[in-house]
Amino acid sequence: MHERHEQLPTGLRGFLIRMGRIDRRWIYLAVAISISVPMLAGLRFPEVPGRMATATFDAIETVPAGSRVLISYDFDPASAAELEPMANAMLHHCASKGHRIVLMALWPLGKQLADDAVRDILLEFHPEKVEGVDYVQLGFKTGNEGVIKLMSTAVAEAYSADAKGTPLAGLPIMEGVRTVGDFDLVVSVSGGTPGSKEWVQYADGAMPEAFTFVTGTTGVQASQLLPYYPKQMEGMLIAIKGAAEYEMLVTSKYPVDHADDRLSLGRKRMGPQFVAHLLIIGLIVLGNAAMIAGRGVKGGRR
Amino acid sequence: MNTRDANTQVSKKNDTLIWISLLVFGIVGIAVGKFFKPAPMAEAYVAVTTHARVLAEVVGSEVAAVDGKPATPATRVWVESDDPQLRAGTLRIVEGVEPIVWDERSKLGAKNARDAMAAAGVKAEELSQPINPTGLSKEEFEKRESARLAELTELEKTRIVPSLRDSLGIWFAALLTLGILSFLVRDNPFYKIAESILIGVSAAYWMLVAYWSTLVPDLFAKLAPDLVRATMLPSLQVSEHPSRDFVLALIPLSLALMLLWRLAPRGGWIAVWPLAVVIGTFAGMRLTASIEADFMAQIAATMQPVVVLKSDPVLGDVGLGDVASNTPSVSLDIGGTLLAIFGVVGVVTVLVYFFFSLEQKGVVGKTARVGVWYLMITFGAAFGLTVMGRITLLAERFSFLFYDWLGL
């Protein structure tokens, strides 16, 4: 006789044992519902900026207007769900503050994502910005961490021209830039390797005094990067939660007139996140209770 | 009934229930969504901006024939069709010359397109009309637009048009997403197709990236710059040191050929040498970087005062500090101190846990046990962050399915 046909204890214990044996596809369905219902209902929660989001905001905010900020798009569409909201907010923040923005990418598709951000964020909310003067797109350069190492000694060794082929020497925004240390702030929006870790290892390691760095990162690699904060990184945005907090700080200080959600994607995605987390916590508690209840029962979890 | 039959029955019953639940949930969700917000599926638009350049001549620049000197025609220039000088009258369009007209298409999200249409008061069936991309009020926009169009006739209009190509792309992406998600129910042909497409596209993409971002600019362009400029990269800059570049490019070329020697029936050992160069280079690069950033800097970051003091600001005549000397007072930062102690205990106990030269019993064992708790908390935090990342990815896919595909 199959174990499911055996006599299980009645009451709460029996219920818990049955829950411990539930087909995992019901859990997938529950997760799907926990995400889709809040999403369709437009559920949102107020965000309270944490220490790291505030530090990141302050790092960009305290650099004087007109400073040169290098933003490296070190991610691709696979991690864009987590990183695009913070990248958008950072770009809007830098442009609003009046920084001169230099964009680059260590990932091939990062260049396209940066181009999209220039079109949808930079030129949409700051149409007065002039290419070559207020911003420039250097594009993707192959070589992974080798590119950072090259830029630590000479930016021109890594990039001789911008993405459109204009020599760097002819761009006002790049005037006086010799090494990566000549940027007042470096930002890496990082989805993996090469990314934040390599910026710290190869640029901060080469010029710790001249290199000021903040990063936005995925949840998966955040625990590896946390030791670098705050000594080797001035600020760090962790996953969608960090993006939501930072978005709130940025749009509070630099509101946009447009009634669209390009600068509130992080907050929008935190509603489903909250409900799904509650479900997962509940399932973890239930799973442990089922394991305890199943002790001593044939077929129960041990 | 034997165990296998019972298992099969339970599995079939579960399958049926799961499919029914999915269908019910999906149909109810779509019906409710469509009731509140009726919109077509896979709606996609592009903003098409028509640019035009016209041949104009500078008014008054022509010189008539005088005293046998031939007449000089007016200076001619190609300008944008809405060049202010045309309106000011300093330039005039040359009659009989066709303007150069071209369309620039940029992708536009369905929501943004609908918002723009609503702002311009344009209905979906009037999509060929110009829309308001300027943020002006409807009256201001119409006034400006009619004045501009009266001057420019049909030139330089921005309009939003449905994009069949992008709609098909959305359908394709949605079906692939559902194909991948269907693996959660069970392995099936739709999942296999989606998986195969992903792998094939990725492999082809990376091959092209490697070719165009590495081989062409870093190897071919150094070996034969003129040929590359003529055939592949017209914007390739002229090197100041072509001979040096050529010689240096021979090194990676030789290493690459040596690496490919692996495929030859004999002399496979030749491929070991370029591998040695690659491994040696990366080991050297990573070793110094890791020692600097992950070892020395981390040790320095750990060596912090255990007792943390904080400076209270000088608050004028009610301040806690010495106002006369303008020195802020200093007090114990309890939170910071506890955090510092927590950090020191964590570092020491985790290091003890990984110190395998001593048997972990007695004081060492108990200390290591504390270290294990620290590690468990770290793993828990890492798990929580990973869950957050994965939920975000799923939420983004659902967002795509609900809004971009289903138009909810």
XYZ file of C-alpha atoms in Angstrom:
710
model
C 0.000 0.000 0.000
C 1.305 3.466 -0.899
C 2.364 5.608 2.029
C -0.250 8.239 1.176
C -2.958 5.745 1.971
C -1.655 5.156 5.464
C -3.529 6.528 8.437
C -2.139 9.944 9.241
C -2.673 11.703 12.549
C -5.733 13.919 12.569
C -5.924 17.595 13.459
C -3.135 20.112 13.067
C -0.374 17.518 12.994
C -2.011 15.625 10.172
C -2.556 18.859 8.246
C 1.098 19.814 8.663
C 2.284 16.399 7.516
C 0.071 16.643 4.424
C 1.435 20.109 3.714
C 4.965 18.717 3.932
C 4.098 16.325 1.129
C 2.385 18.857 -1.122
C 3.238 18.802 -4.820
C 5.783 21.581 -5.344
C 3.862 22.872 -8.365
C 1.200 24.207 -6.006
C 3.946 26.313 -4.452
C 4.933 27.630 -7.889
C 1.310 28.566 -8.507
C 1.078 30.297 -5.126
C 4.240 32.307 -5.908
C 2.802 33.255 -9.304
C -0.418 34.477 -7.688
C 1.466 36.313 -4.955
C 3.333 38.279 -7.628
C 0.637 38.819 -10.233
C -2.233 39.920 -7.982
C -0.314 42.778 -6.268
C 1.118 43.734 -9.645
C -2.273 43.987 -11.324
C -3.713 45.705 -8.274
C -0.883 48.253 -8.385
C 0.126 47.594 -4.785
C 2.876 49.932 -3.567
C 4.450 50.660 -0.201
C 6.252 53.750 1.039
C 10.017 53.320 1.010
C 12.239 54.447 3.864
C 15.760 55.051 2.509
C 18.360 52.904 4.223
C 21.947 53.698 5.121
C 23.442 52.461 1.867
C 20.915 54.136 -0.425
C 21.458 57.397 1.445
C 25.240 56.998 1.185
C 24.949 56.449 -2.574
C 22.705 59.461 -2.961
C 25.083 61.588 -0.880
C 28.110 60.439 -2.865
C 26.573 61.685 -6.117
C 25.023 64.718 -4.489
C 28.133 65.996 -2.710
C 30.289 66.009 -5.835
C 30.160 69.591 -7.123
C 27.997 70.370 -10.145
C 29.947 70.089 -13.379
C 32.036 67.191 -12.119
C 32.836 64.333 -14.441
C 31.057 61.107 -13.557
C 31.819 57.814 -15.271
C 28.864 55.423 -15.357
C 29.697 51.891 -16.430
C 26.806 49.711 -17.603
C 28.160 46.340 -16.540
C 25.024 44.290 -17.033
C 22.767 42.898 -19.730
C 19.027 42.297 -20.148
C 19.188 39.166 -17.962
C 19.698 41.344 -14.878
C 18.051 44.505 -16.207
C 14.937 43.838 -14.114
C 16.962 44.524 -10.986
C 19.465 47.029 -12.269
C 17.728 49.170 -14.868
C 15.608 51.077 -12.298
C 18.690 52.127 -10.322
C 20.677 52.896 -13.480
C 17.861 55.159 -14.688
C 17.674 56.930 -11.346
C 21.452 57.392 -11.201
C 21.517 58.857 -14.696
C 18.695 61.252 -13.874
C 20.399 62.183 -10.596
C 23.735 62.945 -12.253
C 22.078 64.958 -15.030
C 19.875 66.883 -12.592
C 22.854 67.724 -10.435
C 24.644 69.089 -13.490
C 27.386 66.506 -13.700
C 29.078 65.716 -16.989
C 28.356 62.074 -17.726
C 30.656 59.603 -19.440
C 29.000 56.275 -20.249
C 30.773 53.015 -20.957
C 30.113 49.285 -20.786
C 32.160 46.252 -19.865
C 29.350 43.996 -21.100
C 28.469 43.954 -24.813
C 24.753 44.539 -24.307
C 25.440 47.176 -21.682
C 26.074 49.622 -24.498
C 22.565 49.158 -25.915
C 21.064 49.533 -22.461
C 23.051 52.725 -21.957
C 21.863 54.013 -25.349
C 18.258 53.314 -24.330
C 18.816 55.161 -21.069
C 20.273 58.155 -22.892
C 17.227 58.273 -25.177
C 14.543 57.512 -22.570
C 15.941 59.221 -19.480
C 18.732 61.660 -20.226
C 17.369 63.307 -23.357
C 13.747 62.881 -22.301
C 14.090 64.655 -18.952
C 17.120 66.802 -19.814
C 16.775 67.703 -23.504
C 19.229 70.560 -23.081
C 22.175 68.178 -22.642
C 24.666 68.276 -25.497
C 26.550 65.222 -26.667
C 30.293 65.544 -26.307
C 29.935 68.398 -23.833
C 27.484 67.208 -21.180
C 27.577 63.518 -21.924
C 29.327 60.998 -24.111
C 28.902 57.321 -24.846
C 32.235 55.480 -25.044
C 30.542 52.156 -25.739
C 31.575 48.591 -25.062
C 35.191 47.570 -24.902
C 36.230 43.962 -24.840
C 38.801 42.817 -22.307
C 36.843 42.522 -19.052
C 38.971 43.615 -16.093
C 41.825 44.332 -18.502
C 39.884 47.413 -19.625
C 39.748 48.724 -16.051
C 43.439 48.050 -15.613
C 44.205 49.924 -18.815
C 42.011 52.837 -17.761
C 43.912 52.994 -14.481
C 47.022 53.896 -16.426
C 45.561 55.649 -19.484
C 41.938 55.944 -20.557
C 43.063 56.583 -24.119
C 44.698 53.149 -24.201
C 41.314 51.543 -23.657
C 39.193 54.016 -25.608
C 40.740 56.053 -28.375
C 37.335 57.297 -29.592
C 33.730 57.411 -28.446
C 31.087 54.999 -29.715
C 30.481 57.157 -32.791
C 34.144 57.249 -33.696
C 34.945 60.775 -32.517
C 38.478 60.814 -31.079
C 38.485 61.475 -27.321
C 40.910 64.340 -27.849
C 38.167 66.163 -29.761
C 35.564 65.873 -27.014
C 35.324 68.764 -24.538
C 33.951 66.447 -21.866
C 37.107 64.323 -21.938
C 39.485 67.250 -21.688
C 42.052 66.616 -18.970
C 41.078 62.991 -18.428
C 44.182 60.844 -18.389
C 43.344 58.000 -16.042
C 40.198 56.717 -14.377
C 41.302 58.628 -11.286
C 40.579 61.868 -13.141
C 36.860 61.181 -12.926
C 35.340 62.770 -9.861
C 33.128 59.761 -9.318
C 32.854 56.326 -10.888
C 29.573 54.400 -10.866
C 29.250 50.780 -11.872
C 25.853 49.201 -12.287
C 26.938 45.638 -12.035
C 25.269 42.343 -12.898
C 28.297 40.097 -12.351
C 31.823 39.700 -13.685
C 33.351 42.018 -14.796
C 31.682 44.570 -12.579
C 31.873 46.178 -9.166
C 34.366 43.718 -7.725
C 36.783 44.269 -10.592
C 36.428 48.056 -10.334
C 37.440 47.819 -6.679
C 40.243 45.375 -7.315
C 41.826 47.030 -10.326
C 40.981 50.732 -10.043
C 40.645 51.282 -6.300
C 43.601 48.994 -5.714
C 45.734 50.998 -8.162
C 44.754 54.468 -6.936
C 42.851 54.289 -3.638
C 43.165 58.007 -2.977
C 42.022 59.255 -6.382
C 39.268 56.725 -6.984
C 35.777 57.431 -5.640
C 33.313 54.692 -6.343
C 29.655 53.788 -5.848
C 27.845 50.804 -7.213
C 24.457 49.272 -7.818
C 24.350 45.531 -7.769
C 22.128 42.464 -8.035
C 20.949 40.677 -4.909
C 22.881 37.544 -5.817
C 26.317 39.156 -5.706
C 25.592 41.701 -2.978
C 26.914 39.522 -0.159
C 30.291 39.289 -1.930
C 30.513 43.052 -2.280
C 29.349 44.081 1.181
C 32.868 43.826 2.695
C 33.991 46.649 0.385
C 31.522 49.083 1.893
C 32.233 51.741 3.145
C 36.035 51.766 2.872
C 36.403 50.865 -0.794
C 32.947 51.933 -1.943
C 31.246 55.125 -0.927
C 27.799 53.730 -1.544
C 26.022 50.613 -2.680
C 22.504 49.934 -3.921
C 21.421 46.370 -3.378
C 18.923 44.906 -5.822
C 15.422 46.218 -6.326
C 15.031 47.312 -2.705
C 18.069 49.577 -2.968
C 16.770 50.877 -6.297
C 13.361 51.687 -4.804
C 14.893 53.578 -1.869
C 17.278 55.476 -4.108
C 14.530 56.321 -6.609
C 12.562 57.839 -3.773
C 15.499 59.994 -2.691
C 16.225 61.142 -6.243
C 12.666 61.920 -7.295
C 12.004 63.697 -4.002
C 14.830 66.106 -4.688
C 14.612 66.160 -8.487
C 10.975 65.473 -9.417
C 10.033 64.898 -13.017
C 6.949 66.379 -14.601
C 6.223 63.442 -16.831
C 3.499 61.145 -15.582
C 5.240 57.923 -16.487
C 6.923 55.250 -14.445
C 10.434 55.239 -15.822
C 11.746 56.636 -12.556
C 9.524 54.580 -10.275
C 10.117 51.082 -11.634
C 11.862 49.993 -8.441
C 9.013 51.099 -6.194
C 6.513 49.520 -8.555
C 8.269 46.162 -8.330
C 8.504 46.250 -4.537
C 4.754 45.606 -4.072
C 4.825 42.086 -5.563
C 8.184 41.581 -3.870
C 6.678 42.231 -0.454
C 3.795 39.787 -0.884
C 6.039 37.099 -2.404
C 8.466 37.457 0.516
C 5.628 37.045 3.002
C 4.571 33.886 1.172
C 8.115 32.490 1.150
C 8.602 33.210 4.845
C 5.270 31.507 5.523
C 6.324 28.500 3.452
C 9.655 28.240 5.287
C 7.825 28.263 8.646
C 5.296 25.753 7.336
C 8.019 23.505 5.947
C 9.844 23.447 9.268
C 6.610 22.801 11.172
C 5.806 19.967 8.734
C 9.252 18.501 9.301
C 8.798 18.568 13.078
C 5.267 17.201 12.858
C 6.401 14.394 10.563
C 9.011 13.047 12.932
C 8.223 9.472 13.790
C 5.598 9.140 11.047
C 6.295 6.823 8.137
C 6.832 8.990 5.075
C 7.037 12.164 7.150
C 9.924 14.595 6.792
C 12.853 13.910 9.079
C -3.516 -1.311 -6.321
C 0.273 -1.284 -6.251
C 2.461 1.638 -5.260
C 3.316 2.641 -8.837
C -0.340 2.813 -9.893
C -1.213 4.840 -6.821
C 1.633 7.251 -7.544
C 0.541 7.646 -11.150
C -3.037 8.334 -10.114
C -1.995 10.943 -7.574
C 0.304 12.582 -10.150
C -2.462 12.707 -12.798
C -4.912 14.140 -10.316
C -2.373 16.791 -9.342
C -1.659 17.588 -12.990
C -5.350 18.032 -13.737
C -5.880 20.243 -10.721
C -2.823 22.383 -11.513
C -3.828 22.889 -15.144
C -7.405 23.727 -14.161
C -6.125 26.202 -11.552
C -3.788 27.813 -14.076
C -6.560 28.118 -16.658
C -9.096 29.464 -14.179
C -6.610 31.911 -12.730
C -5.443 33.017 -16.169
C -8.908 33.400 -17.695
C -10.367 35.191 -14.675
C -7.319 37.476 -14.482
C -7.456 38.397 -18.161
C -11.245 38.888 -18.099
C -11.076 41.170 -15.067
C -8.125 43.062 -16.517
C -9.804 43.546 -19.879
C -13.021 44.662 -18.210
C -11.253 47.490 -16.410
C -8.799 48.372 -19.147
C -9.728 47.244 -22.645
C -6.672 47.361 -24.891
C -5.418 45.192 -27.756
C -2.811 42.497 -27.203
C 0.858 42.985 -28.089
C 0.286 46.630 -28.846
C 3.468 48.216 -30.215
C 4.155 51.589 -31.724
C 7.014 53.464 -33.247
C 7.443 57.200 -33.344
C 8.254 58.119 -36.916
C 9.850 61.489 -37.417
C 10.108 62.709 -40.950
C 13.193 64.806 -41.484
C 13.663 66.942 -44.523
C 16.449 69.021 -45.945
C 15.769 71.550 -48.650
C 18.068 73.396 -50.982
C 17.941 77.095 -50.210
C 19.729 80.129 -51.478
C 20.863 83.143 -49.557
C 18.616 86.059 -50.389
C 20.545 88.918 -51.957
C 23.751 86.969 -52.510
C 23.374 86.870 -56.286
C 25.256 89.440 -58.310
C 23.841 90.612 -61.614
C 26.012 90.931 -64.705
C 27.615 94.337 -64.777
C 30.034 95.811 -67.289
C 30.776 92.541 -68.982
C 31.307 90.666 -65.722
C 29.208 87.512 -65.635
C 26.382 87.219 -63.134
C 27.089 85.286 -59.937
C 24.299 83.013 -58.812
C 23.067 83.094 -55.265
C 24.903 81.017 -52.664
C 23.087 77.761 -52.116
C 22.969 75.625 -48.947
C 21.100 72.538 -47.788
C 19.233 73.350 -44.591
C 16.626 71.746 -42.361
C 13.138 72.410 -43.654
C 12.226 74.344 -40.508
C 15.417 76.391 -40.434
C 14.612 79.748 -38.801
C 16.361 81.579 -41.658
C 13.657 80.369 -44.057
C 10.986 81.982 -41.917
C 13.091 85.078 -41.381
C 13.439 85.466 -45.140
C 17.239 85.422 -45.265
C 17.036 82.084 -47.068
C 14.563 81.010 -49.713
C 13.811 77.536 -51.010
C 15.104 76.828 -54.522
C 12.122 75.926 -56.651
C 12.145 72.691 -58.618
C 14.635 70.859 -56.387
C 13.223 67.891 -54.537
C 13.897 67.952 -50.790
C 15.828 65.083 -49.214
C 13.333 63.348 -46.960
C 13.890 60.447 -44.609
C 12.078 58.810 -41.718
C 13.611 58.125 -38.338
C 11.842 55.375 -36.386
C 12.209 54.966 -32.647
C 10.507 52.360 -30.525
C 7.798 53.590 -28.198
C 6.151 51.689 -25.353
C 2.398 51.150 -25.702
C 1.725 53.095 -22.518
C 3.845 56.048 -23.607
C 2.224 55.976 -27.037
C -1.270 55.961 -25.537
C -0.332 58.743 -23.113
C 1.076 60.816 -25.970
C -2.031 60.221 -28.051
C -4.267 61.121 -25.139
C -2.256 64.266 -24.476
C -2.595 65.257 -28.103
C -6.293 64.379 -28.172
C -5.648 61.898 -30.955
C -7.726 58.757 -31.180
C -6.236 55.411 -32.085
C -7.830 55.514 -35.540
C -6.118 58.825 -36.266
C -2.657 57.490 -35.754
C -1.242 59.053 -38.862
C -1.818 62.490 -37.405
C 1.060 64.270 -35.705
C 1.095 63.857 -31.951
C 2.314 66.095 -29.223
C 5.770 65.176 -28.020
C 6.457 68.575 -26.514
C 4.491 68.718 -23.272
C 2.500 71.748 -24.494
C -1.207 71.994 -23.824
C -3.505 70.742 -26.567
C -4.426 74.277 -27.681
C -0.819 75.486 -27.650
C 0.319 72.443 -29.540
C -2.393 72.681 -32.189
C -1.705 76.363 -32.691
C 2.001 75.812 -33.053
C 1.532 72.719 -35.170
C -0.901 74.320 -37.608
C 1.362 77.324 -38.030
C 4.372 75.121 -38.591
C 2.619 72.766 -40.978
C 1.249 75.682 -42.962
C 4.825 76.704 -43.677
C 6.341 73.307 -44.079
C 3.477 71.581 -45.852
C 3.906 67.867 -45.239
C 7.497 67.920 -44.135
C 8.959 67.017 -40.795
C 6.093 65.501 -38.898
C 6.441 63.221 -35.950
C 3.698 60.664 -35.803
C 3.032 57.483 -33.951
C 2.213 54.436 -36.013
C 1.494 50.830 -35.031
C 4.458 48.542 -35.598
C 3.600 45.059 -36.835
C 7.220 43.986 -36.557
C 7.403 44.902 -32.882
C 3.999 43.306 -32.213
C 5.259 40.043 -33.680
C 8.363 40.367 -31.536
C 6.221 40.720 -28.425
C 4.199 37.628 -29.381
C 7.374 35.652 -29.981
C 8.929 36.757 -26.683
C 5.712 36.006 -24.780
C 5.453 32.496 -26.211
C 9.108 31.820 -25.402
C 8.573 33.101 -21.844
C 5.592 30.811 -21.400
C 7.607 27.974 -22.922
C 10.371 28.430 -20.347
C 7.909 28.798 -17.458
C 6.091 25.645 -18.572
C 9.048 23.633 -17.275
C 7.695 24.262 -13.785
C 4.747 22.019 -14.593
C 6.864 19.371 -16.303
C 9.460 18.967 -19.028
C 7.800 19.395 -22.423
C 8.541 20.178 -26.107
C 7.713 23.898 -25.744
C 10.358 24.234 -23.074
C 12.870 22.340 -25.235
C 12.194 24.634 -28.194
C 12.585 27.782 -26.092
C 15.754 26.432 -24.495
C 17.264 25.489 -27.853
C 16.497 28.912 -29.320
C 18.105 30.611 -26.325
C 21.256 28.529 -26.580
C 21.511 28.930 -30.348
C 20.970 32.667 -30.286
C 23.412 33.120 -27.399
C 26.136 31.121 -29.135
C 25.703 33.027 -32.380
C 25.576 36.351 -30.580
C 28.781 35.739 -28.616
C 30.555 34.562 -31.734
C 29.645 37.804 -33.496
C 30.592 39.894 -30.476
C 33.987 38.210 -30.326
C 34.496 38.738 -34.059
C 33.472 42.399 -34.209
C 34.771 43.578 -30.844
C 38.013 41.608 -30.644
C 39.197 40.043 -33.874
C 38.363 42.918 -36.214
C 39.546 45.956 -34.181
C 42.348 44.308 -32.189
C 43.818 41.915 -34.728
C 42.735 42.428 -38.339
C 42.808 46.223 -38.033
C 46.404 46.062 -36.810
C 47.544 43.594 -39.463
C 45.774 45.101 -42.477
C 44.325 48.495 -41.543
C 43.620 49.657 -45.096
C 41.759 46.487 -45.981
C 39.705 46.629 -42.772
C 38.893 50.289 -43.380
C 37.797 49.556 -46.925
C 35.723 46.480 -46.140
C 34.626 46.440 -42.513
C 35.289 49.548 -40.443
C 35.152 52.760 -42.484
C 35.592 54.815 -39.298
C 38.830 53.057 -38.306
C 41.326 55.676 -37.230
C 44.742 55.886 -38.773
C 47.353 54.630 -36.336
C 50.389 56.740 -35.518
C 52.552 53.622 -35.286
C 51.319 51.141 -37.908
C 54.572 49.144 -38.025
C 54.688 48.724 -34.265
C 51.011 47.715 -34.208
C 51.646 45.147 -36.933
C 54.520 43.537 -35.087
C 52.672 43.505 -31.767
C 49.596 41.955 -33.414
C 51.729 39.068 -34.619
C 52.122 37.899 -31.011
C 48.407 37.198 -30.313
C 48.047 35.852 -33.855
C 50.854 33.348 -33.224
C 49.390 32.378 -29.857
C 45.948 31.890 -31.429
C 47.373 29.673 -34.158
C 49.308 27.694 -31.549
C 46.110 27.235 -29.576
C 44.323 25.961 -32.669
C 47.125 23.454 -33.160
C 45.253 21.379 -30.632
C 42.996 20.283 -33.469
C 45.948 18.918 -35.468
C 46.618 15.191 -35.285
C 50.156 15.720 -34.013
C 51.977 18.322 -31.924
C 49.172 18.959 -29.441
C 51.772 20.077 -26.887
C 52.118 23.332 -28.858
C 48.692 24.401 -27.565
C 49.979 24.244 -23.994
C 52.213 27.285 -24.458
C 49.504 29.860 -25.231
C 47.467 28.412 -22.380
C 50.448 28.982 -20.115
C 50.613 32.611 -21.260
C 46.883 33.120 -20.595
C 46.996 31.490 -17.170
C 50.190 33.273 -16.196
C 48.853 36.668 -17.267
C 45.586 36.282 -15.405
C 47.248 34.829 -12.334
C 49.597 37.809 -12.211
C 46.815 40.320 -12.712
C 44.465 38.756 -10.210
C 47.088 38.023 -7.576
C 48.175 41.616 -7.162
C 44.598 42.892 -7.356
C 43.346 40.416 -4.779
C 46.193 41.080 -2.369
C 45.554 44.814 -2.563
C 41.757 44.885 -2.518
C 40.715 41.688 -0.769
C 43.532 41.134 1.679
C 45.398 44.269 2.727
C 42.463 46.653 2.362
C 40.127 44.248 4.143
C 42.515 43.821 7.058
C 42.811 47.589 7.308
C 39.019 47.923 7.179
C 38.684 45.439 10.051
C 41.098 47.303 12.313
C 38.656 49.809 13.709
C 38.299 51.179 17.254
C 36.109 48.913 19.360
C 34.937 51.864 21.432
C 33.255 54.282 19.082
C 32.907 57.914 20.057
C 30.712 60.471 18.428
C 31.020 64.219 18.266
C 27.991 66.211 19.324
C 27.555 69.397 17.362
C 28.158 72.703 19.061
C 24.728 74.090 19.802
C 25.437 77.694 20.650
C 24.802 78.702 24.239
C 22.780 75.572 24.940
C 25.402 73.317 23.402
C 26.964 70.440 25.193
C 30.430 71.326 24.027
C 32.943 73.891 24.960
C 31.420 76.872 23.205
C 34.262 79.199 24.023
C 36.830 77.065 22.265
C 34.300 75.957 19.653
C 35.172 72.324 20.384
C 32.377 69.785 20.032
C 31.792 67.465 22.966
C 32.449 63.778 22.565
C 30.252 60.963 23.824
C 30.029 57.224 23.564
C 28.230 55.960 20.469
C 26.551 52.896 21.973
C 25.157 51.567 18.695
C 28.456 52.010 16.889
C 30.373 50.384 19.722
C 28.080 47.354 19.810
C 28.379 47.050 16.041
C 32.185 47.227 16.232
C 32.289 44.550 18.952
C 29.894 42.412 16.898
C 32.234 42.775 13.935
C 35.375 41.904 15.861
C 33.742 38.840 17.445
C 32.552 37.757 14.006
C 35.966 38.080 12.375
C 37.757 36.243 15.195
C 35.263 33.402 15.566
C 34.920 32.759 11.832
C 38.714 32.735 11.461
C 38.905 30.229 14.329
C 36.331 28.042 12.573
C 38.529 27.927 9.471
C 41.689 27.258 11.507
C 41.985 23.532 11.001
C 45.389 23.026 12.613
C 43.736 22.705 16.025
C 41.038 20.216 16.902
C 37.768 22.062 17.375
C 36.970 21.160 20.964
C 37.023 23.019 24.243
C 37.428 26.785 23.948
C 38.406 26.517 20.283
C 35.330 24.410 19.549
C 32.972 26.804 21.317
C 34.515 29.788 19.571
C 34.220 28.027 16.233
C 30.584 27.288 17.054
C 29.940 31.009 17.366
C 31.705 31.415 14.014
C 29.308 28.882 12.504
C 26.384 31.035 13.647
C 27.921 34.032 11.939
C 28.333 31.984 8.775
C 24.732 30.780 8.975
C 23.486 34.355 9.283
C 25.640 35.295 6.277
C 24.240 32.426 4.223
C 20.722 33.368 5.276
C 21.287 36.944 4.160
C 22.743 35.723 0.870
C 19.733 33.434 0.388
C 17.331 36.283 1.120
C 19.090 38.539 -1.378
C 19.035 35.783 -3.991
C 15.313 35.262 -3.451
C 14.782 38.990 -3.859
C 16.687 38.930 -7.146
C 14.789 35.958 -8.513
C 11.405 37.348 -7.505
C 12.309 40.584 -9.288
C 13.147 38.695 -12.473
C 9.841 36.836 -12.296
C 7.958 40.054 -11.590
C 9.553 41.669 -14.635
C 8.509 38.734 -16.838
C 4.975 38.883 -15.466
C 4.972 42.607 -16.065
C 5.943 41.943 -19.683
C 3.231 39.296 -20.085
C 0.498 41.359 -18.426
C 1.205 44.800 -19.831
C 3.195 44.418 -23.039
C 1.598 41.215 -24.308
C -1.899 41.019 -22.849
C -2.326 44.781 -22.668
C -3.898 44.632 -19.201
